Amino acid sequence: MKLARYGLSQIALGALLTAGLSGTAMAKDITTVGITVGSLGNPYFAATDKGIEARSKEITPGAKTIAVSSDYDLNKQFTQIDNFIAAGAQVIMVNAADPVAIAPALMKAHNAGIAIGAFDVAATGADVTVMTDNVKAGSQSCQYILDHLPNKTGNVVIANGPQVSSVIDRVKGCEDVLKAAPGIKILSDNQNAMGSRDGGFAVGQSLLTRFPKIDAVFAINDPTAIGFELAAKQQNRKEFFITSVDGAPDIVPEIKNKDGLIKASSAQDPYGMAGKAYAYAVDVANGKAPPAKVILLSPTLITIDNVDSYKGWDPTAATK
């Protein structure tokens, strides 16, 4: 699997997207919508797809949505965007495999008169980007680590991931917090766990073998955290705790388990995020500018103290 080679911080994102790419045509009748995400096998991206589909039924009820996985392969995503153009899409929703290198594909789509909404990570040239404030997500999660280490002292491991903007910003937020504490030693922050459970398990095995004493782990997303915890169980390591980002369905029972290692997750709203991005992209297709090029959504830290009231990624939870 080819992964993104370049990242884009939130600071740099504003400058890049302000320039944008012009040429979006009026498209009042939305009949076809293309959606390309990292992996539909990840519950997070399944939720973004559902969010777009639900919003589409509300504001463009006649539209057909086509959702595909890029598997973080930029060349594959280029082909998918070409296919959306050929299919006559009026809107393309993109979770970019590479926030910078995606630009030529989006330029081609713009030249075909297509409106482009990005979500979860940056995408240079998108008409609008809606994503979590990932710097805040990382800082929230790692502030929990700092607050729960005796005397704010200990050895911390960061289980990194694909170098897309969301991951880069989470690690930045985390390290800003940890590096401000003189008693914290970051043992590792450059191991790519691929954002997956299998990757978290593999990186966890490696780091647990390499470091005999770890006090806390920050995982860039929940699948990575769960994989790392499985590796710890296999090696009978219990001396540390884990925090992460996502607020995924699978993480809720882990946080509720007082004997488990995973103690906190900075929760996102993938369903609402993608739905908002779609609504703004439809506005663009109809000649209406979004309120901003980049819209950041605030995450919520989920811990044992508030997990019972957490609604999760299910938008119908409040009515059940």
C-alpha atoms as a printed R data frame, in Angstrom:
    type eleno elety resid chain resno       x       y       z
1   ATOM     1    CA   MET     A     1   0.000   0.000   0.000
2   ATOM     2    CA   LYS     A     2   1.401   3.375  -0.991
3   ATOM     3    CA   LEU     A     3   1.015   6.010   1.694
4   ATOM     4    CA   ALA     A     4   0.991   9.803   1.544
5   ATOM     5    CA   ARG     A     5   4.553  11.119   1.504
6   ATOM     6    CA   TYR     A     6   3.846  14.707   2.344
7   ATOM     7    CA   GLY     A     7   1.750  16.287   5.085
8   ATOM     8    CA   LEU     A     8   0.117  19.662   5.495
9   ATOM     9    CA   SER     A     9  -0.315  21.348   8.851
10  ATOM    10    CA   GLN     A    10  -3.383  23.410   9.686
11  ATOM    11    CA   ILE     A    11  -1.164  26.487   9.672
12  ATOM    12    CA   ALA     A    12   0.012  25.866   6.107
13  ATOM    13    CA   LEU     A    13  -3.397  24.618   4.986
14  ATOM    14    CA   GLY     A    14  -5.079  28.005   5.095
15  ATOM    15    CA   ALA     A    15  -2.541  29.573   2.785
16  ATOM    16    CA   LEU     A    16  -2.680  26.736   0.285
17  ATOM    17    CA   LEU     A    17  -6.430  26.505   0.127
18  ATOM    18    CA   THR     A    18  -7.023  30.230   0.022
19  ATOM    19    CA   ALA     A    19  -5.520  30.198  -3.447
20  ATOM    20    CA   GLY     A    20  -7.893  27.374  -4.409
21  ATOM    21    CA   LEU     A    21  -8.663  26.376  -7.957
22  ATOM    22    CA   SER     A    22 -11.217  28.353  -9.909
23  ATOM    23    CA   GLY     A    23 -13.570  27.176 -12.583
24  ATOM    24    CA   THR     A    24 -16.426  25.408 -10.772
25  ATOM    25    CA   ALA     A    25 -19.540  25.573 -12.932
26  ATOM    26    CA   MET     A    26 -23.119  26.102 -11.854
27  ATOM    27    CA   ALA     A    27 -24.639  22.706 -11.099
28  ATOM    28    CA   LYS     A    28 -28.126  23.133  -9.679
29  ATOM    29    CA   ASP     A    29 -29.201  19.614 -10.605
30  ATOM    30    CA   ILE     A    30 -26.899  17.261  -8.682
31  ATOM    31    CA   THR     A    31 -27.340  13.777 -10.131
32  ATOM    32    CA   THR     A    32 -23.994  12.075  -9.456
33  ATOM    33    CA   VAL     A    33 -21.660  12.391  -6.466
34  ATOM    34    CA   GLY     A    34 -18.252  10.702  -6.237
35  ATOM    35    CA   ILE     A    35 -16.773   9.868  -2.828
36  ATOM    36    CA   THR     A    36 -13.198   8.660  -2.315
37  ATOM    37    CA   VAL     A    37 -11.954   7.827   1.187
38  ATOM    38    CA   GLY     A    38  -8.959   6.128   2.775
39  ATOM    39    CA   SER     A    39 -10.719   2.842   3.507
40  ATOM    40    CA   LEU     A    40 -14.409   1.984   3.696
41  ATOM    41    CA   GLY     A    41 -13.349  -0.981   5.839
42  ATOM    42    CA   ASN     A    42 -12.536   1.504   8.604
43  ATOM    43    CA   PRO     A    43 -15.731   2.300  10.596
44  ATOM    44    CA   TYR     A    44 -14.671   5.951  10.642
45  ATOM    45    CA   PHE     A    45 -14.821   6.257   6.854
46  ATOM    46    CA   ALA     A    46 -17.975   4.146   6.721
47  ATOM    47    CA   ALA     A    47 -19.509   6.837   8.961
48  ATOM    48    CA   THR     A    48 -18.330   9.645   6.654
49  ATOM    49    CA   ASP     A    49 -19.911   7.863   3.704
50  ATOM    50    CA   LYS     A    50 -23.194   7.494   5.597
51  ATOM    51    CA   GLY     A    51 -23.060  11.164   6.553
52  ATOM    52    CA   ILE     A    52 -22.718  12.243   2.927
53  ATOM    53    CA   GLU     A    53 -25.457   9.883   1.784
54  ATOM    54    CA   ALA     A    54 -27.852  11.107   4.478
55  ATOM    55    CA   ARG     A    55 -27.183  14.766   3.666
56  ATOM    56    CA   SER     A    56 -27.547  14.016  -0.035
57  ATOM    57    CA   LYS     A    57 -31.005  12.541   0.543
58  ATOM    58    CA   GLU     A    58 -32.009  15.762   2.286
59  ATOM    59    CA   ILE     A    59 -30.682  18.399  -0.121
60  ATOM    60    CA   THR     A    60 -30.112  16.504  -3.401
61  ATOM    61    CA   PRO     A    61 -32.637  13.665  -3.214
62  ATOM    62    CA   GLY     A    62 -32.189  12.600  -6.826
63  ATOM    63    CA   ALA     A    63 -28.417  12.198  -6.606
64  ATOM    64    CA   LYS     A    64 -26.597   8.894  -6.919
65  ATOM    65    CA   THR     A    65 -23.540   8.508  -4.661
66  ATOM    66    CA   ILE     A    66 -20.547   6.374  -5.654
67  ATOM    67    CA   ALA     A    67 -18.185   5.594  -2.750
68  ATOM    68    CA   VAL     A    68 -14.768   3.960  -3.187
69  ATOM    69    CA   SER     A    69 -11.631   3.310  -1.113
70  ATOM    70    CA   SER     A    70  -8.271   4.739  -2.171
71  ATOM    71    CA   ASP     A    71  -6.390   2.579   0.352
72  ATOM    72    CA   TYR     A    72  -4.127   5.620   0.808
73  ATOM    73    CA   ASP     A    73  -2.777   5.021  -2.707
74  ATOM    74    CA   LEU     A    74  -2.466   8.341  -4.541
75  ATOM    75    CA   ASN     A    75  -2.329   6.771  -8.011
76  ATOM    76    CA   LYS     A    76  -5.471   4.792  -7.243
77  ATOM    77    CA   GLN     A    77  -7.201   7.964  -6.063
78  ATOM    78    CA   PHE     A    78  -6.219   9.782  -9.269
79  ATOM    79    CA   THR     A    79  -7.889   6.989 -11.259
80  ATOM    80    CA   GLN     A    80 -10.992   7.172  -9.091
81  ATOM    81    CA   ILE     A    81 -11.323  10.908  -9.668
82  ATOM    82    CA   ASP     A    82 -10.877  10.353 -13.412
83  ATOM    83    CA   ASN     A    83 -13.702   7.803 -13.225
84  ATOM    84    CA   PHE     A    84 -15.942  10.268 -11.381
85  ATOM    85    CA   ILE     A    85 -15.293  12.855 -14.084
86  ATOM    86    CA   ALA     A    86 -16.143  10.309 -16.787
87  ATOM    87    CA   ALA     A    87 -19.330   9.373 -14.922
88  ATOM    88    CA   GLY     A    88 -20.498  12.999 -15.096
89  ATOM    89    CA   ALA     A    89 -20.284  13.785 -11.364
90  ATOM    90    CA   GLN     A    90 -21.246  17.319 -10.373
91  ATOM    91    CA   VAL     A    91 -19.705  16.974  -6.884
92  ATOM    92    CA   ILE     A    92 -16.659  15.047  -5.702
93  ATOM    93    CA   MET     A    93 -16.061  14.434  -1.999
94  ATOM    94    CA   VAL     A    94 -12.442  13.613  -1.229
95  ATOM    95    CA   ASN     A    95 -10.477  12.297   1.705
96  ATOM    96    CA   ALA     A    96  -7.086  12.934   0.140
97  ATOM    97    CA   ALA     A    97  -4.375  10.261   0.163
98  ATOM    98    CA   ASP     A    98  -1.860  13.105  -0.125
99  ATOM    99    CA   PRO     A    99  -2.983  16.644   0.747
100 ATOM   100    CA   VAL     A   100  -0.553  18.344  -1.649
101 ATOM   101    CA   ALA     A   101  -0.025  15.864  -4.483
102 ATOM   102    CA   ILE     A   102  -3.791  15.499  -4.977
103 ATOM   103    CA   ALA     A   103  -3.877  18.993  -6.558
104 ATOM   104    CA   PRO     A   104  -3.518  17.965 -10.259
105 ATOM   105    CA   ALA     A   105  -6.442  15.554  -9.981
106 ATOM   106    CA   LEU     A   106  -8.613  18.230  -8.377
107 ATOM   107    CA   MET     A   107  -7.567  20.740 -11.029
108 ATOM   108    CA   LYS     A   108  -8.748  18.316 -13.688
109 ATOM   109    CA   ALA     A   109 -12.075  17.915 -11.886
110 ATOM   110    CA   HIS     A   110 -12.460  21.687 -11.568
111 ATOM   111    CA   ASN     A   111 -11.777  22.098 -15.268
112 ATOM   112    CA   ALA     A   112 -14.658  19.691 -15.854
113 ATOM   113    CA   GLY     A   113 -16.940  21.998 -13.832
114 ATOM   114    CA   ILE     A   114 -17.086  19.846 -10.704
115 ATOM   115    CA   ALA     A   115 -17.402  21.198  -7.145
116 ATOM   116    CA   ILE     A   116 -15.054  19.577  -4.631
117 ATOM   117    CA   GLY     A   117 -15.555  19.117  -0.909
118 ATOM   118    CA   ALA     A   118 -12.764  17.736   1.267
119 ATOM   119    CA   PHE     A   119 -13.218  16.209   4.684
120 ATOM   120    CA   ASP     A   120 -11.128  14.785   7.521
121 ATOM   121    CA   VAL     A   121  -7.810  15.860   5.930
122 ATOM   122    CA   ALA     A   122  -6.603  18.724   3.774
123 ATOM   123    CA   ALA     A   123  -6.807  18.622  -0.023
124 ATOM   124    CA   THR     A   124  -5.055  21.403  -1.898
125 ATOM   125    CA   GLY     A   125  -7.487  22.968  -4.351
126 ATOM   126    CA   ALA     A   126 -10.731  21.783  -2.757
127 ATOM   127    CA   ASP     A   127 -13.499  24.385  -2.641
128 ATOM   128    CA   VAL     A   128 -14.032  23.715   1.067
129 ATOM   129    CA   THR     A   129 -12.470  21.492   3.737
130 ATOM   130    CA   VAL     A   130 -14.259  20.391   6.903
131 ATOM   131    CA   MET     A   131 -12.225  18.510   9.473
132 ATOM   132    CA   THR     A   132 -11.593  18.031  13.155
133 ATOM   133    CA   ASP     A   133  -9.246  20.445  14.874
134 ATOM   134    CA   ASN     A   134  -6.611  17.726  14.962
135 ATOM   135    CA   VAL     A   135  -4.018  19.776  16.807
136 ATOM   136    CA   LYS     A   136  -6.551  20.102  19.618
137 ATOM   137    CA   ALA     A   137  -7.392  16.386  19.416
138 ATOM   138    CA   GLY     A   138  -3.738  15.465  19.889
139 ATOM   139    CA   SER     A   139  -3.218  17.982  22.672
140 ATOM   140    CA   GLN     A   140  -6.362  16.816  24.519
141 ATOM   141    CA   SER     A   141  -5.286  13.207  24.389
142 ATOM   142    CA   CYS     A   142  -1.736  13.911  25.517
143 ATOM   143    CA   GLN     A   143  -2.795  16.360  28.211
144 ATOM   144    CA   TYR     A   144  -4.648  13.384  29.690
145 ATOM   145    CA   ILE     A   145  -1.356  11.474  29.642
146 ATOM   146    CA   LEU     A   146   0.450  14.326  31.354
147 ATOM   147    CA   ASP     A   147  -2.284  14.735  33.974
148 ATOM   148    CA   HIS     A   148  -2.253  11.023  34.855
149 ATOM   149    CA   LEU     A   149   1.489  10.409  35.106
150 ATOM   150    CA   PRO     A   150   2.816  10.838  38.655
151 ATOM   151    CA   ASN     A   151   4.670  14.149  38.903
152 ATOM   152    CA   LYS     A   152   4.153  14.569  35.132
153 ATOM   153    CA   THR     A   153   7.138  12.292  34.601
154 ATOM   154    CA   GLY     A   154   7.580   9.191  32.437
155 ATOM   155    CA   ASN     A   155   8.473   7.468  29.181
156 ATOM   156    CA   VAL     A   156   5.955   8.011  26.379
157 ATOM   157    CA   VAL     A   157   5.627   6.322  22.988
158 ATOM   158    CA   ILE     A   158   3.753   7.864  20.055
159 ATOM   159    CA   ALA     A   159   2.351   5.308  17.600
160 ATOM   160    CA   ASN     A   160   2.360   7.410  14.429
161 ATOM   161    CA   GLY     A   161   0.502   6.807  11.158
162 ATOM   162    CA   PRO     A   162   0.160   7.753   7.472
163 ATOM   163    CA   GLN     A   163   1.533  11.263   6.954
164 ATOM   164    CA   VAL     A   164  -1.707  12.975   6.030
165 ATOM   165    CA   SER     A   165  -2.564  16.344   7.571
166 ATOM   166    CA   SER     A   166  -4.822  14.942  10.305
167 ATOM   167    CA   VAL     A   167  -2.135  12.617  11.629
168 ATOM   168    CA   ILE     A   168   0.621  15.230  11.389
169 ATOM   169    CA   ASP     A   169  -1.510  17.730  13.317
170 ATOM   170    CA   ARG     A   170  -2.458  15.202  16.017
171 ATOM   171    CA   VAL     A   171   1.180  14.362  16.640
172 ATOM   172    CA   LYS     A   172   2.059  18.067  16.679
173 ATOM   173    CA   GLY     A   173  -0.641  18.769  19.265
174 ATOM   174    CA   CYS     A   174   0.522  15.849  21.367
175 ATOM   175    CA   GLU     A   175   4.203  16.760  21.214
176 ATOM   176    CA   ASP     A   176   3.504  20.424  21.992
177 ATOM   177    CA   VAL     A   177   2.019  19.262  25.301
178 ATOM   178    CA   LEU     A   178   4.579  16.594  26.139
179 ATOM   179    CA   LYS     A   179   7.672  18.585  25.187
180 ATOM   180    CA   ALA     A   180   6.585  21.391  27.491
181 ATOM   181    CA   ALA     A   181   6.925  18.980  30.417
182 ATOM   182    CA   PRO     A   182  10.604  18.484  31.376
183 ATOM   183    CA   GLY     A   183   9.888  15.156  33.079
184 ATOM   184    CA   ILE     A   184   8.563  13.509  29.900
185 ATOM   185    CA   LYS     A   185  10.795  11.484  27.591
186 ATOM   186    CA   ILE     A   186   9.398  10.602  24.154
187 ATOM   187    CA   LEU     A   187  10.943   7.225  23.346
188 ATOM   188    CA   SER     A   188   9.601   6.965  19.785
189 ATOM   189    CA   ASP     A   189   7.393   9.071  17.523
190 ATOM   190    CA   ASN     A   190   8.213   7.930  13.979
191 ATOM   191    CA   GLN     A   191   6.800   4.412  13.679
192 ATOM   192    CA   ASN     A   192   3.983   4.242  11.116
193 ATOM   193    CA   ALA     A   193   1.273   1.908  12.380
194 ATOM   194    CA   MET     A   194  -0.714   2.492   9.172
195 ATOM   195    CA   GLY     A   195  -3.744   3.762  11.081
196 ATOM   196    CA   SER     A   196  -4.940   0.169  11.461
197 ATOM   197    CA   ARG     A   197  -5.384  -2.498  14.132
198 ATOM   198    CA   ASP     A   198  -2.896  -4.797  12.407
199 ATOM   199    CA   GLY     A   199  -0.417  -1.941  12.125
200 ATOM   200    CA   GLY     A   200  -0.876  -1.026  15.775
201 ATOM   201    CA   PHE     A   201  -0.235  -4.632  16.740
202 ATOM   202    CA   ALA     A   202   2.941  -4.843  14.641
203 ATOM   203    CA   VAL     A   203   4.343  -1.514  15.847
204 ATOM   204    CA   GLY     A   204   3.314  -2.371  19.392
205 ATOM   205    CA   GLN     A   205   5.214  -5.659  19.266
206 ATOM   206    CA   SER     A   206   8.310  -3.891  17.990
207 ATOM   207    CA   LEU     A   207   8.262  -0.999  20.478
208 ATOM   208    CA   LEU     A   208   7.406  -3.185  23.454
209 ATOM   209    CA   THR     A   209  10.355  -5.405  22.633
210 ATOM   210    CA   ARG     A   210  12.626  -2.414  22.173
211 ATOM   211    CA   PHE     A   211  11.634  -0.515  25.334
212 ATOM   212    CA   PRO     A   212  11.425  -2.417  28.640
213 ATOM   213    CA   LYS     A   213   9.682   0.457  30.453
214 ATOM   214    CA   ILE     A   214   6.870   2.524  28.954
215 ATOM   215    CA   ASP     A   215   4.554   4.686  31.031
216 ATOM   216    CA   ALA     A   216   2.069   5.868  28.390
217 ATOM   217    CA   VAL     A   217   1.247   5.525  24.683
218 ATOM   218    CA   PHE     A   218  -0.442   7.991  22.355
219 ATOM   219    CA   ALA     A   219  -1.950   6.282  19.302
220 ATOM   220    CA   ILE     A   220  -3.010   8.483  16.382
221 ATOM   221    CA   ASN     A   221  -6.357   6.695  16.068
222 ATOM   222    CA   ASP     A   222  -8.468   4.080  17.823
223 ATOM   223    CA   PRO     A   223  -7.654   1.084  15.589
224 ATOM   224    CA   THR     A   224  -3.958   1.704  16.276
225 ATOM   225    CA   ALA     A   225  -4.664   1.902  20.014
226 ATOM   226    CA   ILE     A   226  -6.587  -1.375  20.025
227 ATOM   227    CA   GLY     A   227  -3.831  -3.121  18.053
228 ATOM   228    CA   PHE     A   228  -1.174  -1.798  20.440
229 ATOM   229    CA   GLU     A   229  -3.181  -3.044  23.417
230 ATOM   230    CA   LEU     A   230  -3.398  -6.519  21.844
231 ATOM   231    CA   ALA     A   231   0.385  -6.542  21.473
232 ATOM   232    CA   ALA     A   232   0.727  -5.567  25.138
233 ATOM   233    CA   LYS     A   233  -1.571  -8.402  26.216
234 ATOM   234    CA   GLN     A   234   0.474 -10.883  24.193
235 ATOM   235    CA   GLN     A   235   3.658  -9.737  25.931
236 ATOM   236    CA   ASN     A   236   1.956  -9.470  29.336
237 ATOM   237    CA   ARG     A   237   2.785  -5.768  29.615
238 ATOM   238    CA   LYS     A   238   0.500  -3.799  31.913
239 ATOM   239    CA   GLU     A   239   2.660  -0.971  33.224
240 ATOM   240    CA   PHE     A   240   1.339   1.744  30.886
241 ATOM   241    CA   PHE     A   241  -1.909   3.233  29.589
242 ATOM   242    CA   ILE     A   242  -3.015   4.331  26.109
243 ATOM   243    CA   THR     A   243  -4.859   7.359  24.730
244 ATOM   244    CA   SER     A   244  -5.945   7.991  21.144
245 ATOM   245    CA   VAL     A   245  -8.178   9.930  18.760
246 ATOM   246    CA   ASP     A   246 -11.512   9.024  17.100
247 ATOM   247    CA   GLY     A   247 -14.178   8.016  19.623
248 ATOM   248    CA   ALA     A   248 -14.917   4.953  17.490
249 ATOM   249    CA   PRO     A   249 -17.595   2.400  18.439
250 ATOM   250    CA   ASP     A   250 -14.944  -0.193  19.284
251 ATOM   251    CA   ILE     A   251 -13.196   2.117  21.739
252 ATOM   252    CA   VAL     A   252 -16.232   2.643  23.993
253 ATOM   253    CA   PRO     A   253 -16.117  -0.794  25.690
254 ATOM   254    CA   GLU     A   254 -12.337  -0.464  25.967
255 ATOM   255    CA   ILE     A   255 -12.648   2.801  27.899
256 ATOM   256    CA   LYS     A   256 -15.432   1.349  30.064
257 ATOM   257    CA   ASN     A   257 -13.186  -1.595  30.998
258 ATOM   258    CA   LYS     A   258 -11.406  -0.370  34.117
259 ATOM   259    CA   ASP     A   259  -8.856  -3.167  33.802
260 ATOM   260    CA   GLY     A   260  -7.988  -2.255  30.192
261 ATOM   261    CA   LEU     A   261  -5.076  -0.135  29.022
262 ATOM   262    CA   ILE     A   262  -7.029   2.347  26.859
263 ATOM   263    CA   LYS     A   263  -8.156   5.233  29.023
264 ATOM   264    CA   ALA     A   264  -9.159   8.104  26.712
265 ATOM   265    CA   SER     A   265  -9.989   9.011  23.120
266 ATOM   266    CA   SER     A   266 -10.493  12.459  21.611
267 ATOM   267    CA   ALA     A   267 -13.763  11.917  19.767
268 ATOM   268    CA   GLN     A   268 -14.563  13.165  16.276
269 ATOM   269    CA   ASP     A   269 -17.888  13.384  14.447
270 ATOM   270    CA   PRO     A   270 -17.187  11.807  11.050
271 ATOM   271    CA   TYR     A   271 -20.863  11.575  10.118
272 ATOM   272    CA   GLY     A   272 -21.568  15.247  10.780
273 ATOM   273    CA   MET     A   273 -18.213  16.390   9.388
274 ATOM   274    CA   ALA     A   274 -18.682  14.772   5.990
275 ATOM   275    CA   GLY     A   275 -22.323  15.826   5.824
276 ATOM   276    CA   LYS     A   276 -21.355  19.462   6.424
277 ATOM   277    CA   ALA     A   277 -18.627  19.267   3.786
278 ATOM   278    CA   TYR     A   278 -21.148  17.894   1.278
279 ATOM   279    CA   ALA     A   279 -23.669  20.649   1.968
280 ATOM   280    CA   TYR     A   280 -20.997  23.296   1.407
281 ATOM   281    CA   ALA     A   281 -19.842  21.585  -1.799
282 ATOM   282    CA   VAL     A   282 -23.413  21.629  -3.114
283 ATOM   283    CA   ASP     A   283 -23.549  25.340  -2.294
284 ATOM   284    CA   VAL     A   284 -20.385  25.830  -4.336
285 ATOM   285    CA   ALA     A   285 -21.921  23.910  -7.226
286 ATOM   286    CA   ASN     A   286 -24.775  26.403  -7.099
287 ATOM   287    CA   GLY     A   287 -22.517  29.447  -7.021
288 ATOM   288    CA   LYS     A   288 -22.576  30.111  -3.264
289 ATOM   289    CA   ALA     A   289 -19.233  30.438  -1.466
290 ATOM   290    CA   PRO     A   290 -18.692  28.537   1.808
291 ATOM   291    CA   PRO     A   291 -18.306  30.582   5.019
292 ATOM   292    CA   ALA     A   292 -14.588  29.710   5.043
293 ATOM   293    CA   LYS     A   293 -12.174  27.611   3.028
294 ATOM   294    CA   VAL     A   294 -11.292  25.541   6.087
295 ATOM   295    CA   ILE     A   295 -13.806  24.730   8.818
296 ATOM   296    CA   LEU     A   296 -12.493  23.091  11.992
297 ATOM   297    CA   LEU     A   297 -14.723  21.078  14.340
298 ATOM   298    CA   SER     A   298 -13.825  20.764  18.015
299 ATOM   299    CA   PRO     A   299 -13.248  17.231  19.390
300 ATOM   300    CA   THR     A   300 -14.454  15.951  22.780
301 ATOM   301    CA   LEU     A   301 -12.247  13.881  25.090
302 ATOM   302    CA   ILE     A   302 -13.970  10.645  26.126
303 ATOM   303    CA   THR     A   303 -12.859   9.036  29.403
304 ATOM   304    CA   ILE     A   304 -14.318   6.749  32.054
305 ATOM   305    CA   ASP     A   305 -15.916   9.863  33.568
306 ATOM   306    CA   ASN     A   306 -18.168  10.699  30.609
307 ATOM   307    CA   VAL     A   307 -18.240   7.610  28.393
308 ATOM   308    CA   ASP     A   308 -21.712   6.586  29.568
309 ATOM   309    CA   SER     A   309 -23.189   9.794  28.145
310 ATOM   310    CA   TYR     A   310 -21.202   9.660  24.900
311 ATOM   311    CA   LYS     A   311 -23.517   9.422  21.873
312 ATOM   312    CA   GLY     A   312 -20.837   8.013  19.590
313 ATOM   313    CA   TRP     A   313 -20.940   8.042  15.818
314 ATOM   314    CA   ASP     A   314 -24.626   6.996  15.687
315 ATOM   315    CA   PRO     A   315 -26.611  10.134  14.780
316 ATOM   316    CA   THR     A   316 -29.867   8.451  15.806
317 ATOM   317    CA   ALA     A   317 -28.652   7.641  19.339
318 ATOM   318    CA   ALA     A   318 -30.545  10.594  20.831
319 ATOM   319    CA   THR     A   319 -33.854   9.235  19.517
320 ATOM   320    CA   LYS     A   320 -33.375   5.625  20.599
